[in-house]
CSV table of C-alpha atoms and ligand atoms in Angstrom, one decimal:
chain,number,residue,atom,x,y,z
A,65,MET,CA,-0.6,110.4,-20.3
A,66,LYS,CA,-3.5,108.0,-19.4
A,67,ARG,CA,-1.7,107.3,-16.1
A,68,ASN,CA,-1.5,111.0,-15.3
A,69,VAL,CA,-5.3,111.5,-15.9
A,70,PHE,CA,-6.0,108.6,-13.5
A,71,ALA,CA,-3.7,110.0,-10.9
A,72,VAL,CA,-5.4,113.4,-11.1
A,73,LEU,CA,-8.8,111.8,-10.9
A,74,ALA,CA,-7.8,109.7,-8.0
A,75,LEU,CA,-6.4,112.7,-6.2
A,76,LEU,CA,-9.5,114.7,-6.9
A,77,ALA,CA,-11.8,111.9,-5.6
A,78,PHE,CA,-9.6,111.6,-2.4
A,79,SER,CA,-9.7,115.3,-1.7
A,80,LEU,CA,-13.4,115.5,-2.4
A,81,SER,CA,-14.2,112.7,0.1
A,82,PHE,CA,-11.8,114.2,2.6
A,83,THR,CA,-13.6,117.6,2.3
A,84,ALA,CA,-17.0,115.8,2.7
A,85,CYS,CA,-15.8,114.1,5.9
A,86,LYS,CA,-14.4,117.3,7.2
A,87,ASP,CA,-17.7,119.1,6.6
A,88,ASP,CA,-19.6,116.3,8.5
A,89,ASP,CA,-17.4,116.7,11.5
A,90,ASP,CA,-17.8,120.5,11.4
A,91,ASP,CA,-21.6,120.1,11.4
A,92,MET,CA,-21.6,117.7,14.3
A,93,ALA,CA,-19.4,120.1,16.3
A,94,ALA,CA,-21.6,123.1,15.5
A,95,ALA,CA,-24.9,121.4,16.5
A,96,PRO,CA,-24.7,118.9,19.4
A,97,LYS,CA,-27.9,117.0,19.8
A,98,THR,CA,-30.3,118.3,22.4
A,99,LEU,CA,-31.6,115.9,25.1
A,100,TYR,CA,-35.0,116.2,23.3
A,101,GLU,CA,-33.5,114.9,20.1
A,102,ARG,CA,-31.5,112.2,21.9
A,103,LEU,CA,-34.7,111.0,23.7
A,104,GLY,CA,-36.4,110.6,20.3
A,105,GLY,CA,-38.5,113.8,20.2
A,106,LYS,CA,-42.2,114.2,20.9
A,107,THR,CA,-43.2,110.7,19.7
A,108,ALA,CA,-40.8,109.0,22.1
A,109,ILE,CA,-41.6,111.4,25.0
A,110,SER,CA,-45.3,110.9,24.5
A,111,ALA,CA,-44.9,107.1,24.6
A,112,VAL,CA,-42.9,107.4,27.9
A,113,VAL,CA,-45.5,109.8,29.4
A,114,ASP,CA,-48.4,107.5,28.5
A,115,ASP,CA,-46.7,104.5,30.1
A,116,PHE,CA,-45.7,106.6,33.1
A,117,ILE,CA,-49.3,107.6,33.7
A,118,THR,CA,-50.3,103.9,33.6
A,119,ASN,CA,-47.7,103.2,36.3
A,120,VAL,CA,-48.8,106.1,38.4
A,121,ALA,CA,-52.5,104.9,38.3
A,122,ALA,CA,-51.4,101.5,39.5
A,123,ASP,CA,-49.0,102.7,42.2
A,124,PRO,CA,-50.4,102.5,45.8
A,125,ASN,CA,-48.2,105.4,46.9
A,126,MET,CA,-49.9,107.6,44.3
A,127,LYS,CA,-53.4,106.8,45.4
A,128,ARG,CA,-53.7,109.5,48.0
A,129,THR,CA,-53.1,112.3,45.6
A,130,PHE,CA,-54.4,110.8,42.3
A,131,GLN,CA,-57.7,109.3,43.6
A,132,PRO,CA,-59.9,112.2,42.3
A,133,LEU,CA,-58.4,112.0,38.9
A,134,LEU,CA,-58.7,108.2,38.8
A,135,GLU,CA,-62.4,108.5,39.8
A,136,ASP,CA,-63.0,110.9,36.9
A,137,VAL,CA,-61.4,108.4,34.5
A,138,ALA,CA,-63.6,105.5,36.0
A,139,LYS,CA,-66.6,107.7,35.3
A,140,GLY,CA,-65.5,108.1,31.7
A,141,ASN,CA,-64.3,111.7,32.2
A,142,THR,CA,-60.8,111.8,30.8
A,143,ALA,CA,-60.4,115.5,30.4
A,144,ARG,CA,-58.2,115.9,33.5
A,145,VAL,CA,-55.9,113.0,32.8
A,146,THR,CA,-55.6,114.2,29.1
A,147,SER,CA,-54.7,117.7,30.3
A,148,LEU,CA,-52.1,116.3,32.7
A,149,ARG,CA,-50.6,114.1,29.9
A,150,ASN,CA,-50.4,117.0,27.5
A,151,ASN,CA,-48.9,119.3,30.1
A,152,LEU,CA,-46.3,116.7,31.0
A,153,ILE,CA,-45.3,116.2,27.4
A,154,ASP,CA,-45.0,120.0,26.9
A,155,GLN,CA,-43.1,120.3,30.2
A,156,ILE,CA,-40.6,117.6,29.3
A,157,GLY,CA,-40.3,118.8,25.7
A,158,GLN,CA,-39.6,122.4,26.8
A,159,ALA,CA,-37.1,121.3,29.5
A,160,THR,CA,-35.1,119.1,27.1
A,161,GLY,CA,-34.8,121.6,24.3
A,162,GLY,CA,-37.8,120.8,22.2
A,163,PRO,CA,-40.2,123.2,20.5
A,164,GLU,CA,-43.1,122.5,23.0
A,165,MET,CA,-44.2,125.2,25.3
A,166,TYR,CA,-45.5,124.4,28.8
A,167,LYS,CA,-48.7,126.3,29.4
A,168,GLY,CA,-49.7,124.7,32.8
A,169,LYS,CA,-49.4,126.0,36.3
A,170,SER,CA,-46.1,126.5,38.0
A,171,MET,CA,-45.0,123.4,40.0
A,172,LYS,CA,-45.6,125.3,43.3
A,173,GLU,CA,-49.1,126.2,42.2
A,174,ALA,CA,-50.0,122.8,40.7
A,175,HIS,CA,-49.0,120.9,43.9
A,176,LYS,CA,-50.1,123.5,46.5
A,177,GLY,CA,-52.0,122.0,49.5
A,178,MET,CA,-51.1,118.4,48.5
A,179,LYS,CA,-48.5,118.0,51.2
A,180,ILE,CA,-46.6,115.6,49.0
A,181,THR,CA,-44.0,113.6,50.9
A,182,ASP,CA,-40.5,112.5,50.0
A,183,THR,CA,-41.7,108.9,49.7
A,184,GLU,CA,-44.4,110.0,47.2
A,185,PHE,CA,-42.0,112.0,45.2
A,186,ASN,CA,-39.5,109.1,45.1
A,187,SER,CA,-42.3,106.7,44.1
A,188,LEU,CA,-43.2,109.0,41.2
A,189,VAL,CA,-39.6,109.1,40.1
A,190,ALA,CA,-39.5,105.3,40.2
A,191,ASP,CA,-42.7,105.1,38.1
A,192,LEU,CA,-41.0,107.3,35.5
A,193,THR,CA,-37.7,105.3,35.7
A,194,LYS,CA,-39.7,102.1,35.0
A,195,SER,CA,-41.1,103.7,31.8
A,196,LEU,CA,-37.7,105.1,30.7
A,197,ASP,CA,-36.2,101.6,31.1
A,198,LYS,CA,-39.1,99.9,29.3
A,199,PHE,CA,-38.4,102.2,26.3
A,200,LYS,CA,-34.7,101.5,26.6
A,201,VAL,CA,-33.7,105.1,27.1
A,202,PRO,CA,-29.9,105.0,27.6
A,203,THR,CA,-28.4,105.7,31.0
A,204,ALA,CA,-27.0,109.1,30.1
A,205,GLU,CA,-30.3,110.5,28.8
A,206,LYS,CA,-32.2,108.9,31.6
A,207,THR,CA,-29.9,110.5,34.2
A,208,GLU,CA,-30.1,113.9,32.5
A,209,LEU,CA,-33.9,113.9,32.5
A,210,LEU,CA,-34.3,112.6,36.0
A,211,THR,CA,-31.7,115.2,37.3
A,212,ALA,CA,-33.7,118.0,35.6
A,213,LEU,CA,-36.9,116.8,37.3
A,214,ALA,CA,-35.2,116.3,40.6
A,215,GLY,CA,-34.5,120.0,40.5
A,216,LEU,CA,-38.2,120.7,40.8
A,217,LYS,CA,-38.6,118.7,44.0
A,218,GLY,CA,-38.4,121.8,46.3
A,219,ASP,CA,-41.4,123.3,44.6
A,220,ILE,CA,-43.4,120.0,44.8
A,221,VAL,CA,-42.7,118.3,48.1
A,222,GLY,CA,-44.3,119.7,51.3
A,223,GLN,CA,-46.4,122.4,49.7
B,437,LIG,C1,-40.8,116.0,39.0
B,437,LIG,C2,-42.0,115.6,39.5
B,437,LIG,C3,-43.3,116.1,39.0
B,437,LIG,C4,-43.7,116.8,37.9
B,437,LIG,C5,-42.7,117.2,36.7
B,437,LIG,C6,-45.1,117.1,37.9
B,437,LIG,C7,-45.8,117.7,37.0
B,437,LIG,C8,-47.1,118.1,37.1
B,437,LIG,C9,-47.9,118.8,36.1
B,437,LIG,C10,-47.3,119.4,34.8
B,437,LIG,C11,-49.1,118.9,36.5
B,437,LIG,C12,-50.3,119.7,35.8
B,437,LIG,C13,-50.3,121.1,36.1
B,437,LIG,C14,-51.5,121.8,35.5
B,437,LIG,O1,-52.6,121.2,35.4
B,437,LIG,O2,-51.4,123.0,35.2
B,437,LIG,C15,-49.2,118.2,37.8
B,437,LIG,C16,-50.3,118.1,38.5
B,437,LIG,C17,-50.5,117.2,39.5
B,437,LIG,N1,-49.5,116.5,40.1
B,437,LIG,FE1,-47.5,116.6,39.7
B,437,LIG,N2,-45.6,116.6,39.1
B,437,LIG,C18,-44.6,116.0,39.8
B,437,LIG,C19,-44.6,115.3,41.0
B,437,LIG,C20,-45.8,115.0,41.6
B,437,LIG,C21,-45.9,114.1,42.7
B,437,LIG,C22,-44.7,113.5,43.5
B,437,LIG,C23,-47.2,113.9,43.0
B,437,LIG,C24,-48.0,113.1,44.0
B,437,LIG,C25,-47.4,112.3,44.8
B,437,LIG,C26,-48.0,114.7,42.0
B,437,LIG,C27,-49.3,114.8,41.9
B,437,LIG,C28,-50.0,115.7,41.1
B,437,LIG,C29,-51.5,115.8,41.1
B,437,LIG,C30,-52.4,115.1,42.0
B,437,LIG,C31,-51.8,116.8,40.1
B,437,LIG,C32,-53.1,117.3,39.7
B,437,LIG,C33,-53.8,116.4,38.7
B,437,LIG,C34,-55.2,116.9,38.4
B,437,LIG,O3,-56.0,116.6,39.2
B,437,LIG,O4,-55.4,117.6,37.4
B,437,LIG,N3,-47.1,115.3,41.2
B,437,LIG,N4,-48.0,117.7,38.1
């Protein structure tokens, strides 16, 4: 009799753990992680954007377009760079499936009259890549994000 009780308990435990595993699998299948989640959400994206802005500020290829903004910062006026930072975080957040909402100008409008060249665009992408590498963003997520941003090139270069 004792043996039977053990057998029933063991069977019950097995079927419960099996059901639990099955449920976990179902949940994973129902909700694949967004790029936003895989990047580490707003905290990780903000850290990358902050580092990226530091790279841009030190990049000679960015000097032509970012000089006015850097002069503001040198004078202690950080309003523009803070606005750019927050806009970039919102833009990346929204584009990767996060809850942020980009409230800035369209890419065409924001870069109008700047006559941004291919070289400048590629330099900016390299500055961002450096930051993604610094924060050890895996290749798949890095490629996904850079591919999404590359799609904006036509609205940014040569305007
Ligand atoms: C995928 C690439 C890029 C993205 C996602 C991007 C995004 C943005 C965003 C969100 C803004 C702020 C718009 C607003 O204030 O409403 C902005 C402004 C600006 N961008 Fe870009 N941009 C890109 C490429 C570039 C490149 C290649 C350059 C220069 C070589 C550049 C130079 C600027 C400058 C100078 C501003 C204005 C900053 C200010 O004075 O407030 N951007 N960009």
